Tab-separated table of C-alpha atoms in Angstrom:
chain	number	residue	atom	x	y	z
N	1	UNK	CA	12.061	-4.919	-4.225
N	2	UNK	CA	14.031	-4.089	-1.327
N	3	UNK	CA	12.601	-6.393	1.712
N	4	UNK	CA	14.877	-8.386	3.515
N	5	UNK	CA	15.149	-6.444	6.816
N	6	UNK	CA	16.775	-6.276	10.057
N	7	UNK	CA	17.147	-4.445	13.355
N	8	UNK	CA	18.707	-2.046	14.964
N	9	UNK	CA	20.020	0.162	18.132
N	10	UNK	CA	20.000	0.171	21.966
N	11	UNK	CA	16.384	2.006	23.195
N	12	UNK	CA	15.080	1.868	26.707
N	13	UNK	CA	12.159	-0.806	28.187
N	14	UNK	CA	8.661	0.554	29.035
N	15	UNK	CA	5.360	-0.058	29.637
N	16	UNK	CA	2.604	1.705	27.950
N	17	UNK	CA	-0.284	1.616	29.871
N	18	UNK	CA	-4.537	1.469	28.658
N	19	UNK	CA	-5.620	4.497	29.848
N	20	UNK	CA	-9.441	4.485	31.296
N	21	UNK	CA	-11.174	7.711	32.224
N	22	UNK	CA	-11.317	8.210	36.223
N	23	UNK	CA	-14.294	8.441	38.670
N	24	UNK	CA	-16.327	10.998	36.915
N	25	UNK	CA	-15.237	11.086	33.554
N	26	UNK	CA	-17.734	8.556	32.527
N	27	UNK	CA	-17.597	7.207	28.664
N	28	UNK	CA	-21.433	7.473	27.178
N	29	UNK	CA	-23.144	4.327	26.684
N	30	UNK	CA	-25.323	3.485	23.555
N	31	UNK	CA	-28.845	2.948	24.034
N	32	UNK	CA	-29.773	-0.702	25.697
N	33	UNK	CA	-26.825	-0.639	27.554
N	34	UNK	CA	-25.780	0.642	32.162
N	35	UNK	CA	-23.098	1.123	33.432
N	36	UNK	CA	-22.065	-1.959	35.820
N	37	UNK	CA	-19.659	-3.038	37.758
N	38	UNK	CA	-17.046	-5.376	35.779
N	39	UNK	CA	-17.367	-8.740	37.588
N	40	UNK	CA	-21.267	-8.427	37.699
N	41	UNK	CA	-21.787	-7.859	33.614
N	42	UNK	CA	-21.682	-11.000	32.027
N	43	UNK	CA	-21.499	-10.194	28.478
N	44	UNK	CA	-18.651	-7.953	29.152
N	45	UNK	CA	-16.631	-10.769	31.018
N	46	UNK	CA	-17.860	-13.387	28.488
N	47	UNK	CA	-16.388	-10.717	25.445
N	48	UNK	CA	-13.525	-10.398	27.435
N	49	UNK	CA	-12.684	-14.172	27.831
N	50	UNK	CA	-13.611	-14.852	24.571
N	51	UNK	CA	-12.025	-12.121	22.172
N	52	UNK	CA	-9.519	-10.134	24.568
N	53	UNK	CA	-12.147	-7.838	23.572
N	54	UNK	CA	-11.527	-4.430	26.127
N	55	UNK	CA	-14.877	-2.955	27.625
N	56	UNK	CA	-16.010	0.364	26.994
N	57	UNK	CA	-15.347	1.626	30.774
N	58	UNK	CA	-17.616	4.133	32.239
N	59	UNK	CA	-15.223	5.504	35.198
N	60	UNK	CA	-13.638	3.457	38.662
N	61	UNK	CA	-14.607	3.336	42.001
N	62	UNK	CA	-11.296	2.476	44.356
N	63	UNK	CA	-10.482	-0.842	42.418
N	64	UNK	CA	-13.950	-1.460	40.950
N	65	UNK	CA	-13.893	-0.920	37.314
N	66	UNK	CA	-17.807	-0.034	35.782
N	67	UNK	CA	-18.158	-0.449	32.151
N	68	UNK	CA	-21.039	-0.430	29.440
N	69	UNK	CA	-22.931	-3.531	30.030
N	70	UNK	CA	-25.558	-4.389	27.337
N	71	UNK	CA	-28.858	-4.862	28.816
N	72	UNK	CA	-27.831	-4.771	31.986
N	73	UNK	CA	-26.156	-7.970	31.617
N	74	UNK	CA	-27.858	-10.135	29.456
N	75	UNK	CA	-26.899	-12.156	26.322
N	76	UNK	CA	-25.778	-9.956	23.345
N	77	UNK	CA	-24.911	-11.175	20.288
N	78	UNK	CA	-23.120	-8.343	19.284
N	79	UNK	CA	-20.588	-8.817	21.728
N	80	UNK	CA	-20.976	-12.581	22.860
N	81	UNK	CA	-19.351	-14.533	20.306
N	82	UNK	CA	-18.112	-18.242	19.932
N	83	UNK	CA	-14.211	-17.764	19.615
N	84	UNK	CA	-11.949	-18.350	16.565
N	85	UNK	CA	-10.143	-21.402	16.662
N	86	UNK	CA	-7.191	-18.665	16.712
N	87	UNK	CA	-8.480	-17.411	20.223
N	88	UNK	CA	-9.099	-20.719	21.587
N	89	UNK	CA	-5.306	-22.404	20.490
N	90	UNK	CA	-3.894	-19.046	22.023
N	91	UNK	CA	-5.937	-19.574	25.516
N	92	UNK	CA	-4.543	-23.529	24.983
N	93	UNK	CA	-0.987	-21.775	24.761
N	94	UNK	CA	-1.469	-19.106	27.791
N	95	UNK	CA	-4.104	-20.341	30.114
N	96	UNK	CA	-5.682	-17.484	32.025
N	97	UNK	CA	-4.359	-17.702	35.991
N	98	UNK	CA	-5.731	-15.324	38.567
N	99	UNK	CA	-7.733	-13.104	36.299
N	100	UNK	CA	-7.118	-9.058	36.972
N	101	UNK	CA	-10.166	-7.591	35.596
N	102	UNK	CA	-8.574	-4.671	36.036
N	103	UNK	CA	-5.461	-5.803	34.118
N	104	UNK	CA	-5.619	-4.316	30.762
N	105	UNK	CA	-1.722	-3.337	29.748
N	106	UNK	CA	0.503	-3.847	26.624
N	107	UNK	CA	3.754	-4.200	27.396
N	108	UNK	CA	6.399	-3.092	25.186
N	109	UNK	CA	10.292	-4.634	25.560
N	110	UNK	CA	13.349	-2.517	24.577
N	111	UNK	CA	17.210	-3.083	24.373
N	112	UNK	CA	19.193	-4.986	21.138
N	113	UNK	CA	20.065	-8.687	22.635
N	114	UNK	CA	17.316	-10.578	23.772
N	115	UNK	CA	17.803	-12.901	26.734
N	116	UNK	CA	17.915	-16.377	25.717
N	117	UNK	CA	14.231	-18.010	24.629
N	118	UNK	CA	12.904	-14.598	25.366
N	119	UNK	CA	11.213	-15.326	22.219
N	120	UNK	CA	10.645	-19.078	21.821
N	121	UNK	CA	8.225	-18.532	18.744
N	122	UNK	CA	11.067	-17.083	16.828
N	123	UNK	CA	11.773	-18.854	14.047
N	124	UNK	CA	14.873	-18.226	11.312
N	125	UNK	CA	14.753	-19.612	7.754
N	126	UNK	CA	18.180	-21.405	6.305
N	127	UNK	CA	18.728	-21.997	2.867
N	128	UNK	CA	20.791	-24.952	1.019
N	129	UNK	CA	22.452	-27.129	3.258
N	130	UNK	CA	25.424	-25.535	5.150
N	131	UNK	CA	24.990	-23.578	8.022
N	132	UNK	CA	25.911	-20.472	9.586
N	133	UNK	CA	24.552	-16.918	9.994
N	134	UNK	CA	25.217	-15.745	6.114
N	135	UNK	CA	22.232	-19.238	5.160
N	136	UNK	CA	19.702	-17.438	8.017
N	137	UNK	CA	18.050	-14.911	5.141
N	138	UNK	CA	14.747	-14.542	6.644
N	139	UNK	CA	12.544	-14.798	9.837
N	140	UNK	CA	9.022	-16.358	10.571
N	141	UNK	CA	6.780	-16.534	13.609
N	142	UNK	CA	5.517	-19.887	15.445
N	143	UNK	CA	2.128	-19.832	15.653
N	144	UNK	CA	0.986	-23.838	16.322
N	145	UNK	CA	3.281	-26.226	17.237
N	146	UNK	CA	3.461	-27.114	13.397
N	147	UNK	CA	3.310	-24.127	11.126
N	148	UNK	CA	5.267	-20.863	11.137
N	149	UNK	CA	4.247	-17.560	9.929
N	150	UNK	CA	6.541	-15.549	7.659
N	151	UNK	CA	6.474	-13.297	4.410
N	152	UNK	CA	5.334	-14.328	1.240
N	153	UNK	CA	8.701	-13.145	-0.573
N	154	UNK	CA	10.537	-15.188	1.845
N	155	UNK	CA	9.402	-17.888	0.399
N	156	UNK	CA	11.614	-17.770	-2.361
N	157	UNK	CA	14.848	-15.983	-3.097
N	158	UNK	CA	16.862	-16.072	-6.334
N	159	UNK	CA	14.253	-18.797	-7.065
N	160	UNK	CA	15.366	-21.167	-4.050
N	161	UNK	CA	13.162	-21.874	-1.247
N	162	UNK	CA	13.965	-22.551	2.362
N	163	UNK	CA	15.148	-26.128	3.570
N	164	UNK	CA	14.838	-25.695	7.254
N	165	UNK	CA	13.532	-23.529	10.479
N	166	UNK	CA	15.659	-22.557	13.521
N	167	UNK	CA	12.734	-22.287	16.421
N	168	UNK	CA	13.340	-20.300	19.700
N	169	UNK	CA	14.997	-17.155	18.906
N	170	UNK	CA	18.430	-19.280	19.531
N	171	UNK	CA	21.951	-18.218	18.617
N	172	UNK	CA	22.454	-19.068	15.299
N	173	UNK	CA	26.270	-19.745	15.378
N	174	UNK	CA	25.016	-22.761	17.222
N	175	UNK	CA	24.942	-26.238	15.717
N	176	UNK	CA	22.602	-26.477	13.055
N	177	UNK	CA	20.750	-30.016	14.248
N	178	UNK	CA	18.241	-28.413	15.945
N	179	UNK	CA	17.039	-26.666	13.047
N	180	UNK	CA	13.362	-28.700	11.785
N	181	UNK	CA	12.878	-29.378	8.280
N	182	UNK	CA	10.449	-27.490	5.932
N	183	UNK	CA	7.703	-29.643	4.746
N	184	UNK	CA	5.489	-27.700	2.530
N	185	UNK	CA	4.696	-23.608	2.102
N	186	UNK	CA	2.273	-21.893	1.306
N	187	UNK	CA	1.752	-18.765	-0.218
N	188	UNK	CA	-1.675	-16.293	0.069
N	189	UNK	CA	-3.202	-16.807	-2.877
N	190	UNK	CA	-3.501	-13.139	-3.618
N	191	UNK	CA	0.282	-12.173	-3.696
N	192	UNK	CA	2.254	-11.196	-6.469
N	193	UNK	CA	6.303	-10.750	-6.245
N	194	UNK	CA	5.687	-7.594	-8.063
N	195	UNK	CA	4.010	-5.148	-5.224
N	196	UNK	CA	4.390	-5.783	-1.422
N	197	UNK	CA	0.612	-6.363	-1.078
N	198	UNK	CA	-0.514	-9.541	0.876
N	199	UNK	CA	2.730	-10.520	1.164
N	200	UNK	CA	1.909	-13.294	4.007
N	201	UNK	CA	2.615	-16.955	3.547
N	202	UNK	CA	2.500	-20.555	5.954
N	203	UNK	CA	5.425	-22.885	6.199
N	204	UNK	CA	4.588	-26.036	7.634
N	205	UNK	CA	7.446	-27.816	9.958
N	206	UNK	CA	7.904	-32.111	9.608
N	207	UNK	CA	7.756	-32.592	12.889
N	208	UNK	CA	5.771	-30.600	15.897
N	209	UNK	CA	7.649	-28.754	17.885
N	210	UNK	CA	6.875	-28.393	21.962
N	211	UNK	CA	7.914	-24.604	22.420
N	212	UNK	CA	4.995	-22.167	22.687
N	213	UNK	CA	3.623	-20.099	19.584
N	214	UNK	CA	2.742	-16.606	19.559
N	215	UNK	CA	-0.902	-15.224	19.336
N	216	UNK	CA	-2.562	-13.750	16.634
N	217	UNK	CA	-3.671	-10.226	17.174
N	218	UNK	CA	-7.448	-10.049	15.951
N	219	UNK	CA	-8.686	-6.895	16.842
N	220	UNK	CA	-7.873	-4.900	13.842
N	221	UNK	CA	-8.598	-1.367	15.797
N	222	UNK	CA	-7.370	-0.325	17.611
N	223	UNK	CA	-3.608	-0.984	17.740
N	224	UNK	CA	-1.208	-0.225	20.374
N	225	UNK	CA	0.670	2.973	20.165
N	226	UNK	CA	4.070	0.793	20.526
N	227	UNK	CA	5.400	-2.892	19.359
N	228	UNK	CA	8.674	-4.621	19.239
N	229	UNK	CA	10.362	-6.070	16.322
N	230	UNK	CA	12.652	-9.178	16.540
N	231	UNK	CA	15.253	-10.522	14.019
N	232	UNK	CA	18.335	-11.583	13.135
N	233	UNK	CA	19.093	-8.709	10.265
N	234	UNK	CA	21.626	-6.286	9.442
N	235	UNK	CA	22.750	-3.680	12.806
N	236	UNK	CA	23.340	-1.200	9.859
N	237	UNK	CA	22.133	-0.946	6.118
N	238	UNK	CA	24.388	-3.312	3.991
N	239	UNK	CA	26.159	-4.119	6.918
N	240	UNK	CA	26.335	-8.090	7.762
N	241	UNK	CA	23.803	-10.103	10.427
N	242	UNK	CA	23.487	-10.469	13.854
N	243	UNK	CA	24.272	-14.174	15.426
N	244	UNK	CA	22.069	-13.272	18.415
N	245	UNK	CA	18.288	-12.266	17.684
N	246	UNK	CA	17.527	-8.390	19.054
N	247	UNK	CA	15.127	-6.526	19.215
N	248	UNK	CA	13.651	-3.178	19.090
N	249	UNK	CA	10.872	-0.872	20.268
N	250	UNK	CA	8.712	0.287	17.099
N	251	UNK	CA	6.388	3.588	16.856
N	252	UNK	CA	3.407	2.297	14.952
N	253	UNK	CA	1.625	5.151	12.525
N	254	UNK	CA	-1.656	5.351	10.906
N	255	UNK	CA	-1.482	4.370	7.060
N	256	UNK	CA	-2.695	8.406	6.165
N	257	UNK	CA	0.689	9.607	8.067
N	258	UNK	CA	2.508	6.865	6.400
N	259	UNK	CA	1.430	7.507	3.049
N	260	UNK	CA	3.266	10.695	3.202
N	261	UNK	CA	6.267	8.046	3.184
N	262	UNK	CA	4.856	6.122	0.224
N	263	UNK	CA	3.303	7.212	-3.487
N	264	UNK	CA	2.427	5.284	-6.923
N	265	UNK	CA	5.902	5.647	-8.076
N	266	UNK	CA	6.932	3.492	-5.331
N	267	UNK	CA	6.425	-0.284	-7.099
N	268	UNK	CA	6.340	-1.822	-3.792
N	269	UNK	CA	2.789	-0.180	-3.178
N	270	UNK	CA	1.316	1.431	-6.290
N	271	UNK	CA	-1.566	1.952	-4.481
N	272	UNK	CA	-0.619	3.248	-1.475
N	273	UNK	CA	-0.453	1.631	2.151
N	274	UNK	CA	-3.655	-0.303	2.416
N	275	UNK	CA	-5.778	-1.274	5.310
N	276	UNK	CA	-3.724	-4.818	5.025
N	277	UNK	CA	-0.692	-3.316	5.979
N	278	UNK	CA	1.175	-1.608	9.228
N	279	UNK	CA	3.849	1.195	9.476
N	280	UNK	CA	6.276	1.119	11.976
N	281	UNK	CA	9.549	2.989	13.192
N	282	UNK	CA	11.614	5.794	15.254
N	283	UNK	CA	12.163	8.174	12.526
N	284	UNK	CA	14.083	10.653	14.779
N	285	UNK	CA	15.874	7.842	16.947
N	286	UNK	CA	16.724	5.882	13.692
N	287	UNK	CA	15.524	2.759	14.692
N	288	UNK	CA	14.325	0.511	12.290
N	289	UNK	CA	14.488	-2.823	10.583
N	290	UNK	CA	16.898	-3.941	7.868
N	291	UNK	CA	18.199	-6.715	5.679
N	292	UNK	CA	17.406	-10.103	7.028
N	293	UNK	CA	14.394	-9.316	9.137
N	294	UNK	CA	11.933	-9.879	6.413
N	295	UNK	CA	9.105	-12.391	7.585
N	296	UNK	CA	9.643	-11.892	11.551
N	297	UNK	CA	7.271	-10.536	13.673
N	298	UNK	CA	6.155	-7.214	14.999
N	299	UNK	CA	4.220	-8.096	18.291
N	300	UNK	CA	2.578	-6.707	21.279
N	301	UNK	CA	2.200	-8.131	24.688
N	302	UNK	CA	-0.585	-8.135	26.620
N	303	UNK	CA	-0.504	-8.327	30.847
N	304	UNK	CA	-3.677	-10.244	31.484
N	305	UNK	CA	-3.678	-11.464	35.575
N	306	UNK	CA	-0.536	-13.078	35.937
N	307	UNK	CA	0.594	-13.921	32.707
N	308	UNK	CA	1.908	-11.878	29.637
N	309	UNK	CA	0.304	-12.719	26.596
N	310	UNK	CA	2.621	-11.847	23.351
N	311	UNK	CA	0.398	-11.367	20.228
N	312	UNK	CA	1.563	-10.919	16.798
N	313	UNK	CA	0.358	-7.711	15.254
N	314	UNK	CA	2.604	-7.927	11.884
N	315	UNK	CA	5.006	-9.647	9.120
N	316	UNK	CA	7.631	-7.816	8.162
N	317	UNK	CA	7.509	-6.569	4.380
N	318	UNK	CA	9.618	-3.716	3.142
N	319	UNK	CA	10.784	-0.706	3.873
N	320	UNK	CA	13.522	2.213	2.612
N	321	UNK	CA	17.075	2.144	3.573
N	322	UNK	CA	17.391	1.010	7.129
N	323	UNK	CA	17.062	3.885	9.359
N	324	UNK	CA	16.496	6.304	6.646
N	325	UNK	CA	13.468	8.506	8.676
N	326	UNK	CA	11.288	6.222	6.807
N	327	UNK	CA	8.759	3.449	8.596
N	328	UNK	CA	8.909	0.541	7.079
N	329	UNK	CA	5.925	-2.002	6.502
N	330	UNK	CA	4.390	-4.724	7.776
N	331	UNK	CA	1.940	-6.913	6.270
N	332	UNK	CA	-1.539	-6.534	8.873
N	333	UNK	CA	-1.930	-10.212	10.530
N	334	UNK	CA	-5.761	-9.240	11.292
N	335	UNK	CA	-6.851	-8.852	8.231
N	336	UNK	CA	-5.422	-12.143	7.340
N	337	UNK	CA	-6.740	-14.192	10.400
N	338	UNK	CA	-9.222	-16.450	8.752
N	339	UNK	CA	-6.919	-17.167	5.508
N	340	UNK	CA	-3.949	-18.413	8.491
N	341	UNK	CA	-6.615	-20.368	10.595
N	342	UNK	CA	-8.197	-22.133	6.952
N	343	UNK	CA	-4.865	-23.165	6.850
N	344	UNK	CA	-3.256	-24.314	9.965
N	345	UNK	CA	-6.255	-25.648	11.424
N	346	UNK	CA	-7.565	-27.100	8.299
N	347	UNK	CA	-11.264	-25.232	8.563
């Protein structure tokens, strides 16, 4: 299976912005539900809090925002749930400050070097006991201050697991003594080497680490149009990696378009892209990722008040030949959000 991955090319920094229908253009509410001002609608507030969960908006007023308020306000268990302990550790990692409620962005990065700790939650994986760029073979994702998210065929390669995690998106020709030692991985019980399916997996570090971890994207629709990919991989297929972590702006594409991409004969998904998975890339800009990017995220951030939220939407899986006009694949981190919280947080 072709999987270790990495990125590539120079592309330019937006942001993408919600859009929410104008004064007039109102959104139709279901039955038991008015349209209300923002602020006054407590369920929608308490959704939003909770779950990031976006309102159903029914038009603006100046800088009043109305939405669909069940009930005109009341409890509704449909909406108003307790948080997952996912939610909760992410508001522990990005406290809300000033709260916009009219704040609703994703922000998506471009360029190829990121600035220094850009990234803190990026983590590289080193094999066997010498250091240097050529022992960084995959990438992971910090989400608690003790466990990092990567790819299940990461996990192993040639039959040798990792030793030790590089945290903060650092340089990697640096000294290797800041790199914290693997303690124990481990693997979603559903994957097998032999297709690309479920191919998720936890490493747990020795010792906690104090830089911030990522967020896990929950909402599993919708999806941004856009997200970035980060990693230390190949600039160019076969080519050799990159010392300095980039990064690169990603198309995402629904799994019917990307099937076009994919078929049974491909072993890597005999069954086609499933809901589990995400396809990403700039076919016509041949951007993409390549060797040595396998395991690192694809992430989103979200502009909520004052602060910018970065959530992880993806793992990166496999793909074609870097840049080919092919997306590659990531594995889906929503549909595995219960599976990562078991583990981490020991529910």
């Amino acid at each position: 299976m072709y999987s270790l991955f990495g990125l590539l090319l120079f592309v330019q920094g937006f942001v993408c912005q919600i859009n929410f229908p104008s004064v007039g253009q109102e959104n139709s509410c279901i039955e038991g539900e008015v349209c209300k001002k923002f602020k006054d609608c407590k369920s929608a507030v308490k959704a939003w809090n909770n779950l990031r969960k976006q309102p159903n908006v029914c038009y603006f007023q100046g800088k009043d925002q109305y939405v669909c308020c069940s009930n005109g306000g009341s409890s509704n268990s449909r909406i108003i749930e307790k948080p997952s302990t996912s939610q909760q550790k992410c508001d522990d990692y990005y406290p809300l400050i000033n709260f916009n409620p009219g704040g609703f962005k994703i922000n998506v990065v471009g360029g190829v070097n990121a600035a220094p700790r850009e990234f803190p939650f990026m983590v590289a994986l080193r094999w066997g006991e010498f250091d240097g760029p050529s022992s960084y073979l995959c990438g992971g994702m910090l989400v608690s201050p003790t466990f990092v998210l990567t790819a299940a065929h990461c996990t192993s390669i040639e039959g040798v697991q990792p030793k030790f995690a590089r945290i903060g998106g650092d340089d990697l020709s640096g000294t290797s003594d800041r790199d914290s030692k693997i303690k124990a991985i481990t693997i979603h019980p559903y994957y097998n080497p032999e297709s690309a399916y479920d191919d998720i997996a936890l490493i747990e570090l020795e010792q906690r680490t104090k830089l911030t971890p990522a967020c896990l994207w929950l909402n599993k629709n919708p999806l941004p149009k856009e997200a970035t990919a980060i990693g230390y991989g190949h600039k160019e297929f076969a080519g050799t990696n990159s010392k300095i972590l980039q990064k690169v702006n990603l198309s995402l594409f629904n799994n019917t378009n990307c099937n076009k991409y994919y078929n049974a004969e491909d072993s890597n998904v005999p069954q086609g892209i499933k809901k589990s998975q995400i396809c990403a890339g700039e076919l016509k800009q041949k951007k993409d990722t390549c060797q040595g990017d396998s395991g690192g995220p694809l992430l989103s951030k979200l502009k909520v008040g004052n602060r910018t939220i970065p959530y992880l939407i993806g793992v990166t899986s496999f793909g074609s030949f870097c840049a080919s006009g092919v997306p590659a694949v990531y594995t889906r981190i929503s549909e595995y959000s219960r599976w990562i919280e078991r583990v981490v947080w020991r529910e």
